mmCIF file of C-alpha atoms and ligand atoms in Angstrom:
data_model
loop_
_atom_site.group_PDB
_atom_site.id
_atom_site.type_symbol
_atom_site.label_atom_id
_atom_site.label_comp_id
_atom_site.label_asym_id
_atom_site.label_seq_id
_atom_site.Cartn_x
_atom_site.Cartn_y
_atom_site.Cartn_z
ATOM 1 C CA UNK A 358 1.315 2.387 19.671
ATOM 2 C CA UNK A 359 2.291 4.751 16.397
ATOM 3 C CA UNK A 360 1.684 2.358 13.407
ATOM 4 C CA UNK A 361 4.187 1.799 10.762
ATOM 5 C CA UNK A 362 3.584 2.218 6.914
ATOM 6 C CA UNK A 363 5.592 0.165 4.622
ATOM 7 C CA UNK A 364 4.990 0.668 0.756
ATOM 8 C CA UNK A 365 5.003 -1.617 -2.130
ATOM 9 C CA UNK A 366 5.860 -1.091 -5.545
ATOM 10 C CA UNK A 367 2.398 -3.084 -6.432
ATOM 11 C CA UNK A 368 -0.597 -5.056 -4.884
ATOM 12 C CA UNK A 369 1.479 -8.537 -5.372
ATOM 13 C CA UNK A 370 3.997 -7.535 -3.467
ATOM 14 C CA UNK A 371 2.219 -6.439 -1.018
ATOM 15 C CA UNK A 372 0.032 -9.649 -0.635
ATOM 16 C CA UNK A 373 3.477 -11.256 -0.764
ATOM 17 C CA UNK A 374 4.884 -9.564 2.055
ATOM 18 C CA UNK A 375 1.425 -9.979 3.667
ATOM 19 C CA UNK A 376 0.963 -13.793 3.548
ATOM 20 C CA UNK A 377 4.597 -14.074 4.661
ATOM 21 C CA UNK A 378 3.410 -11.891 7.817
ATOM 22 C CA UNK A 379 0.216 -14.307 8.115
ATOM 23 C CA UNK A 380 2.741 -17.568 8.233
ATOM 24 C CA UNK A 381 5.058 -16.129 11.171
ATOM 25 C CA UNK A 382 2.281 -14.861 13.156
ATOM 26 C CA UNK A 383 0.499 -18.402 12.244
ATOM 27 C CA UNK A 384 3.874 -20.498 13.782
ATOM 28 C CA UNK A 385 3.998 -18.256 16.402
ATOM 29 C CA UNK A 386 0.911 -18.359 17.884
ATOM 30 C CA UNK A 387 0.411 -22.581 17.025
ATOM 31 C CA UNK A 388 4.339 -22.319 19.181
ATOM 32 C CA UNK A 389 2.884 -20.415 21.813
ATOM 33 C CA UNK A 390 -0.511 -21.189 22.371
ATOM 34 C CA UNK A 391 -1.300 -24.428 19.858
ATOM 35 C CA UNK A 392 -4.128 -22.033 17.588
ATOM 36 C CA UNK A 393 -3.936 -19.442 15.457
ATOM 37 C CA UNK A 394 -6.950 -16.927 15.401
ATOM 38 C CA UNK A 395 -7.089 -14.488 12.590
ATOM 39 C CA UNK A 396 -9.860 -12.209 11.884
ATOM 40 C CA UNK A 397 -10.245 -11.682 7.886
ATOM 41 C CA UNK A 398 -10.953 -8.517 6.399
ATOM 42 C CA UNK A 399 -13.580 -8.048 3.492
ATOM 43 C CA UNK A 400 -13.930 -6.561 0.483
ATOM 44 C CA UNK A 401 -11.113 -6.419 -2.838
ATOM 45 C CA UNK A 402 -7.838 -5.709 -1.359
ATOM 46 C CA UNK A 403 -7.366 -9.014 0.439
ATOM 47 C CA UNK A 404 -7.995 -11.613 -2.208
ATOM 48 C CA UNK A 405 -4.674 -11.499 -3.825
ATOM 49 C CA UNK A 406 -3.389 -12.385 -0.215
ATOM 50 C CA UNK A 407 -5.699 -14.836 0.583
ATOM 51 C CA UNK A 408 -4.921 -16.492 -3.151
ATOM 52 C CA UNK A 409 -1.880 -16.871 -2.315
ATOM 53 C CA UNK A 410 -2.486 -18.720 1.271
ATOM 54 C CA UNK A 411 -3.952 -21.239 -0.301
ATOM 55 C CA UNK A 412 -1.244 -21.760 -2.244
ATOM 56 C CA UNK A 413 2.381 -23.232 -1.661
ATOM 57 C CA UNK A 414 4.917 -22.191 -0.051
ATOM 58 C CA UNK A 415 2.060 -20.810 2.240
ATOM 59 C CA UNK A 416 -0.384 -23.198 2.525
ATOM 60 C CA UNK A 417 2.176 -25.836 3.603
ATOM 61 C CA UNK A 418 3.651 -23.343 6.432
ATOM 62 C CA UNK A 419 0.441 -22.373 8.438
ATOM 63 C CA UNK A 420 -1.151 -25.382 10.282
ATOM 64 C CA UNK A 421 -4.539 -24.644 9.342
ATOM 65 C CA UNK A 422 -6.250 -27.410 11.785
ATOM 66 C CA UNK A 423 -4.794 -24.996 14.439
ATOM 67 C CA UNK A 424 -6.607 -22.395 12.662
ATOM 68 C CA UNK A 425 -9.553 -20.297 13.338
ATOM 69 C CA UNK A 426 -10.781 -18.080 10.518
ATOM 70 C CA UNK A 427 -12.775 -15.040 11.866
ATOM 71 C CA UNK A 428 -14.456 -12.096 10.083
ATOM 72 C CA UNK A 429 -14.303 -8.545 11.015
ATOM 73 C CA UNK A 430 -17.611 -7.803 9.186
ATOM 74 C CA UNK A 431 -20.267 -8.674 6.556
ATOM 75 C CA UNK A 432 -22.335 -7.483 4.700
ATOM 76 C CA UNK A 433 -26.407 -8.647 5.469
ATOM 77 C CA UNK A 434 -26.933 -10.666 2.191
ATOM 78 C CA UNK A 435 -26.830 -13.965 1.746
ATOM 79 C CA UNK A 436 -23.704 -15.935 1.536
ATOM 80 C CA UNK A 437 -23.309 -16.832 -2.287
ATOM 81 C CA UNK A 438 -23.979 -12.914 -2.979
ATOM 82 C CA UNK A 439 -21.026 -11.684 -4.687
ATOM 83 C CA UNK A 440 -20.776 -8.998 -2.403
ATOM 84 C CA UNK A 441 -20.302 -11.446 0.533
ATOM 85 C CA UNK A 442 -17.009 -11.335 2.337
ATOM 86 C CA UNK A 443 -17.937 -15.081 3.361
ATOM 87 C CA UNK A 444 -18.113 -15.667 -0.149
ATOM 88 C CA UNK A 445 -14.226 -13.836 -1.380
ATOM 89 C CA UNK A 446 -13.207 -15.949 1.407
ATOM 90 C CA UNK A 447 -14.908 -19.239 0.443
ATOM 91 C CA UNK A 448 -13.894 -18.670 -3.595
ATOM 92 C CA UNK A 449 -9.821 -17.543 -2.481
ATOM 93 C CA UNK A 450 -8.780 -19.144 0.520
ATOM 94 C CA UNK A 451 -10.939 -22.163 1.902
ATOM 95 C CA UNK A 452 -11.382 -23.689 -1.586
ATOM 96 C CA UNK A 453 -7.725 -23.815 -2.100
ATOM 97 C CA UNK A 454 -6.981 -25.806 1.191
ATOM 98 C CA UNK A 455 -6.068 -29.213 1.462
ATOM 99 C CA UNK A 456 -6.380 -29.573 5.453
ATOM 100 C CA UNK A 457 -9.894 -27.775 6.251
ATOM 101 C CA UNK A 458 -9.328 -24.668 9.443
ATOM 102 C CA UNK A 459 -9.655 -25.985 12.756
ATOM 103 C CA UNK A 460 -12.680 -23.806 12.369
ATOM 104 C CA UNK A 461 -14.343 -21.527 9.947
ATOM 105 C CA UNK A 462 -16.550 -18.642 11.625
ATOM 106 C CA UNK A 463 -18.610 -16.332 8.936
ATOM 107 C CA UNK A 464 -20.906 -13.715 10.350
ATOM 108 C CA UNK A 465 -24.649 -14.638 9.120
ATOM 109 C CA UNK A 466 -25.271 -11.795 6.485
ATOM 110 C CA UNK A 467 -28.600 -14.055 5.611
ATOM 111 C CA UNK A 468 -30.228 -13.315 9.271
ATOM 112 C CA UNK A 469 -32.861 -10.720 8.744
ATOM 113 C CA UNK A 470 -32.711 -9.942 12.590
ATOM 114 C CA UNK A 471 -29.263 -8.027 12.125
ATOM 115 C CA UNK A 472 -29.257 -8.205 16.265
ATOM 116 C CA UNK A 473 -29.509 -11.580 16.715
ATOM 117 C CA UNK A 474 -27.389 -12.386 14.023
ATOM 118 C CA UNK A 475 -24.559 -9.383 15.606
ATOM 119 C CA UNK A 476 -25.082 -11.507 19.271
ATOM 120 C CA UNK A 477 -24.510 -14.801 17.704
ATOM 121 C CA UNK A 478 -21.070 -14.057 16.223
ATOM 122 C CA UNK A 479 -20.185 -12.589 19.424
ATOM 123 C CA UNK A 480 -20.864 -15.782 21.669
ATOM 124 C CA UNK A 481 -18.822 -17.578 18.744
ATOM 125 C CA UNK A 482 -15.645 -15.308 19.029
ATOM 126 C CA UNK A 483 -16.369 -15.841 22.921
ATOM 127 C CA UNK A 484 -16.758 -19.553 22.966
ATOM 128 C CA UNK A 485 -13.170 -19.142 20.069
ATOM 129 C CA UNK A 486 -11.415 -16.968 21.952
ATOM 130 C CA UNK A 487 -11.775 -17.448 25.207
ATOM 131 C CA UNK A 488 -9.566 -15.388 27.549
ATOM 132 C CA UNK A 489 -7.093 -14.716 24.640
ATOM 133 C CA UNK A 490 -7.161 -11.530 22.008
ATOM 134 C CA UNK A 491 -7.273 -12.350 18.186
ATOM 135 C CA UNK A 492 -3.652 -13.260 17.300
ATOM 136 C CA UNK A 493 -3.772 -11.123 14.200
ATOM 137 C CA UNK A 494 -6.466 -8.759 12.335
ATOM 138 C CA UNK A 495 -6.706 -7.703 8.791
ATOM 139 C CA UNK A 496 -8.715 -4.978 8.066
ATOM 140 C CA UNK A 497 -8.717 -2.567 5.040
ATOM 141 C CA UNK A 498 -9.806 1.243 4.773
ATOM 142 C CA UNK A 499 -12.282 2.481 2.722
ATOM 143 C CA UNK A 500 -11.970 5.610 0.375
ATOM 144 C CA UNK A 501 -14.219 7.397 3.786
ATOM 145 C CA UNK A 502 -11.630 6.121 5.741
ATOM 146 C CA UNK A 503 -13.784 3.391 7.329
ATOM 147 C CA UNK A 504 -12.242 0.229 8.322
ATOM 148 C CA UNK A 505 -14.457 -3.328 8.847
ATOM 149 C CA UNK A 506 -17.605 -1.447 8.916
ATOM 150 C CA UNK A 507 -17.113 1.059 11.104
ATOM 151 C CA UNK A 508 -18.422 3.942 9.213
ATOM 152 C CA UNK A 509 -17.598 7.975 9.983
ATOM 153 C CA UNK A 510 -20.249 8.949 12.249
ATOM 154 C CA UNK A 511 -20.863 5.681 13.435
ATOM 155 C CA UNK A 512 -22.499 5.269 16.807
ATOM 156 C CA UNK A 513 -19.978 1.785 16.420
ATOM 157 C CA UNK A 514 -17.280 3.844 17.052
ATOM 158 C CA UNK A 515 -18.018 4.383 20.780
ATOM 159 C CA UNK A 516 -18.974 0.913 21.784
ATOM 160 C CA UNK A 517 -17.701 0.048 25.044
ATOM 161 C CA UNK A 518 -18.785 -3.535 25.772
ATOM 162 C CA UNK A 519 -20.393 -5.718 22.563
ATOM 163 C CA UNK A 520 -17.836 -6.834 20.242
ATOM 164 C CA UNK A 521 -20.308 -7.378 17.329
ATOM 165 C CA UNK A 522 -22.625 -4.989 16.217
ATOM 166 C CA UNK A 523 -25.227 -4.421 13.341
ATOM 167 C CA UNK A 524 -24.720 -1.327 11.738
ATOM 168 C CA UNK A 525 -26.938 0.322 8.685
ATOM 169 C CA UNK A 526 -25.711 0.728 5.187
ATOM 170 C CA UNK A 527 -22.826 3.555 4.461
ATOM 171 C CA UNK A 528 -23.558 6.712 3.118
ATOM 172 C CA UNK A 529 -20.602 7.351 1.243
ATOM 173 C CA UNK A 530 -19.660 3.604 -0.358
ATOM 174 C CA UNK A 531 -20.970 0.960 -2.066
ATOM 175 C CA UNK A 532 -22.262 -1.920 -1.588
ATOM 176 C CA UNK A 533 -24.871 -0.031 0.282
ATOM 177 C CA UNK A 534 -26.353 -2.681 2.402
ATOM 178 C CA UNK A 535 -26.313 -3.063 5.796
ATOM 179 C CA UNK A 536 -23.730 -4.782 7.979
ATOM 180 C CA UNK A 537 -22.266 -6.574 10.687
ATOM 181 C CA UNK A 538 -19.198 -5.530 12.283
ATOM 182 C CA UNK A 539 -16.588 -6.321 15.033
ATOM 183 C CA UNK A 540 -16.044 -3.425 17.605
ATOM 184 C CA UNK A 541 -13.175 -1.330 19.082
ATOM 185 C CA UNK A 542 -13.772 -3.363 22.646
ATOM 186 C CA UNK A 543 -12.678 -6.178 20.361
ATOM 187 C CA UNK A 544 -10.607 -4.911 17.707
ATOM 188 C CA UNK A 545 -8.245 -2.905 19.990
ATOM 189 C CA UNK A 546 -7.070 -6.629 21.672
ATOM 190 C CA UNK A 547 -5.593 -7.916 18.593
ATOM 191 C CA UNK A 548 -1.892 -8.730 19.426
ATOM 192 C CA UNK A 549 -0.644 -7.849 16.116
ATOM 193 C CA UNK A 550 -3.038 -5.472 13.164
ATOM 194 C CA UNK A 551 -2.475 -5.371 9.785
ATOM 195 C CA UNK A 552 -4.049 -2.841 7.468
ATOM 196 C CA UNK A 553 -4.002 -3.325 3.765
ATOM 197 C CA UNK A 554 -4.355 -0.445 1.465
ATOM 198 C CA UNK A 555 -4.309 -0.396 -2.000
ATOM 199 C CA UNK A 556 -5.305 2.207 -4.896
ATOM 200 C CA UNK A 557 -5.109 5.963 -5.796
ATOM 201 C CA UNK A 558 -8.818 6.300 -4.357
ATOM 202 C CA UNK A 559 -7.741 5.544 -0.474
ATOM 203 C CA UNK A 560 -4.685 8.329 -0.732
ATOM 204 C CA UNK A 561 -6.380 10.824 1.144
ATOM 205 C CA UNK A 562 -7.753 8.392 4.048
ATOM 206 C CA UNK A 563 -4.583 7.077 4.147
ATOM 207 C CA UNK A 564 -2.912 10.232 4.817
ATOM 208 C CA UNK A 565 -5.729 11.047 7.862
ATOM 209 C CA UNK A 566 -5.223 7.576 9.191
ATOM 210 C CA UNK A 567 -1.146 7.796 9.448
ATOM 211 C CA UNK A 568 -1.282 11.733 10.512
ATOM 212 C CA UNK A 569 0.009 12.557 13.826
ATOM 213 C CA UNK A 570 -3.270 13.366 15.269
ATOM 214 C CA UNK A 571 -7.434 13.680 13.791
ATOM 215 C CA UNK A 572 -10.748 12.472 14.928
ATOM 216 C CA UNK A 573 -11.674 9.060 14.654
ATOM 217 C CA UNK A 574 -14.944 9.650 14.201
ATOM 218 C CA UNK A 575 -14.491 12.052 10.783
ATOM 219 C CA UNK A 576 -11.315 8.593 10.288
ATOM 220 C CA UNK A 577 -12.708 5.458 11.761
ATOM 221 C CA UNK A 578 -9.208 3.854 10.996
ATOM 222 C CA UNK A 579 -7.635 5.825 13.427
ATOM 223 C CA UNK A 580 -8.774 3.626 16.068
ATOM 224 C CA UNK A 581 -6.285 1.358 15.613
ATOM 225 C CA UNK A 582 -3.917 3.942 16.763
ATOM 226 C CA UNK A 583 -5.233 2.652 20.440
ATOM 227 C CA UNK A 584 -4.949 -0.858 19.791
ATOM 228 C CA UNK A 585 -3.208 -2.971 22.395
ATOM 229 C CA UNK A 586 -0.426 -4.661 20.122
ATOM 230 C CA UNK A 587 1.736 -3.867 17.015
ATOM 231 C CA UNK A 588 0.310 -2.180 14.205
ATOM 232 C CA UNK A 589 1.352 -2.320 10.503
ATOM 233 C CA UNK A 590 -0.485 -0.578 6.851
ATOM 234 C CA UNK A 591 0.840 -1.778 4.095
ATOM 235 C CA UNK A 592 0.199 0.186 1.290
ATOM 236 C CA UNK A 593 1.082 0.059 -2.195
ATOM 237 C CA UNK A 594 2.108 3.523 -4.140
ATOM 238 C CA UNK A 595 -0.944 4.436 -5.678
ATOM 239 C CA UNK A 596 -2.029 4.992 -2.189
ATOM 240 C CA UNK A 597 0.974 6.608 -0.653
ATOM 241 C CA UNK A 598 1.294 8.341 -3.322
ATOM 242 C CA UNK A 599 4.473 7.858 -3.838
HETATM 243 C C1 6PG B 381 -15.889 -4.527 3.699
HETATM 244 C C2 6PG B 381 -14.528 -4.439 4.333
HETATM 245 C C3 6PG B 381 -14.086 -3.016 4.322
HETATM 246 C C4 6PG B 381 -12.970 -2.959 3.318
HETATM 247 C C5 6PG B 381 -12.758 -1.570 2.807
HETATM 248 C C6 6PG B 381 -11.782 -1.595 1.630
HETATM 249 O O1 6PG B 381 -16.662 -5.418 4.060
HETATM 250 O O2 6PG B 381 -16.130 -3.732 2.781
HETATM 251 O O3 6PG B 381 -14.348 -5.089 5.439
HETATM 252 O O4 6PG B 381 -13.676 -2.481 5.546
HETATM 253 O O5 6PG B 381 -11.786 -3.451 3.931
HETATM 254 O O6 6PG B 381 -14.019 -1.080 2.363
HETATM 255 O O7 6PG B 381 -12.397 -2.360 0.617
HETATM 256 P P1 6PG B 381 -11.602 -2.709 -0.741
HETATM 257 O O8 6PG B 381 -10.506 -3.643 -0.349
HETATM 258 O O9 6PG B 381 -12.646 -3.382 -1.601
HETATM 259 O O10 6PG B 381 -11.090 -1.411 -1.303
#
């Protein structure tokens, strides 16, 4: 399915728009199938959105004891590092809710067996998912072009079964650490993707990742170009460029 690209005149409005996308597909999903699973993306771009999930109108529209927050990827440190995406998500969206998530699933960045720690997470997402596909994923892209942390290059990329694999630090982007990441086997299910993309320094990923055709492996976030369900970047103008 050919993504769409909407642009934004500047990050708020775009984590506006966002967290208003995050509440529909929320009722929806509670309507339809009485949870909500969302799978959180890391780094900068998503903490204005998350912010503002925790606070009203949107906290009071998702049901968040039907909800079950998921991560895409992690980095291996230890959960109050500041470059933990547990941690954004702790400080910006779980500390601001009144009604704790039906459940809260963080990859274990602190296991210093990334393996174990990569088979773990999947028998969560298993035991939290069951027969059903993520109802919506956030993921970013890096200035490389990488989305979660599936790297150019990455051996990742071709993963046909495991959903969760441990992957070693990026050449090309900080923090250089090794990580945990969520697969295409998995990401492709998601019923609905949205990719957030913000800043002058992701213009020229952004442009492989929305052309007609390229190589996934030179554009990881291409992949999503196979996924199963609808897929949407929002992008603010410093990188579209417009
Ligand atoms: C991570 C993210 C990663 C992120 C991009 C963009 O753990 O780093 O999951 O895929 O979405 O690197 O990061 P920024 O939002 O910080 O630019």
């Amino acid at each position: 399915m050919s993504p769409s690209a909407t642009a934004f005149g500047d990050v708020s409005a775009l984590a506006l728009a966002a967290a208003d996308e995050v509440a529909k597909a929320a009722a929806q999903a509670v309507a339809a199938r009485q949870r909500f699973r969302i799978v959180l993306s890391g780094g900068r771009t998503p903490a204005a959105l998350y912010r503002l999930l925790a606070t009203e109108p949107f906290r009071g529209r998702i049901d968040w004891a039907s909800t079950a927050l998921l991560f895409g990827d992690e980095r291996r440190v230890a959960p109050d590092d500041p470059s933990s995406n547990q941690r954004m998500a702790r400080e910006t969206l779980l500390s601001g809710l009144a009604v704790a998530p039906g459940a809260f699933l963080p990859l274990d960045g602190a296991d210093p067996d990334g393996e174990r720690a990569a088979e773990r997470y999947e028998r969560d997402l298993r035991s939290e998912l069951g027969a059903d596909p993520p109802d919506l994923l956030l993921l970013g892209l890096g200035p490389d072009g990488h989305t979660a942390s599936l790297f150019p290059g990455s051996p990742a990329l071709d993963e046909k079964s495991r959903w969760v694999r441990s992957v070693p630090p990026p050449a090309a982007v900080t923090p250089v650490v090794p990580r945990l990441t969520v697969t295409p086997p998995l990401l492709l299910r998601a019923r609905r993707t949205l990719v957030l993309v913000t800043g002058e320094d992701k213009r020229e990923a952004l442009k492989r990742a929305l052309a007609q055709s390229g190589s996934e492996h030179q554009t990881p976030a291409r992949l999503v170009w196979r996924s199963d369900g609808a897929v949407d970047f929002f992008c603010d103008r410093a990188a579209l460029g417009r």
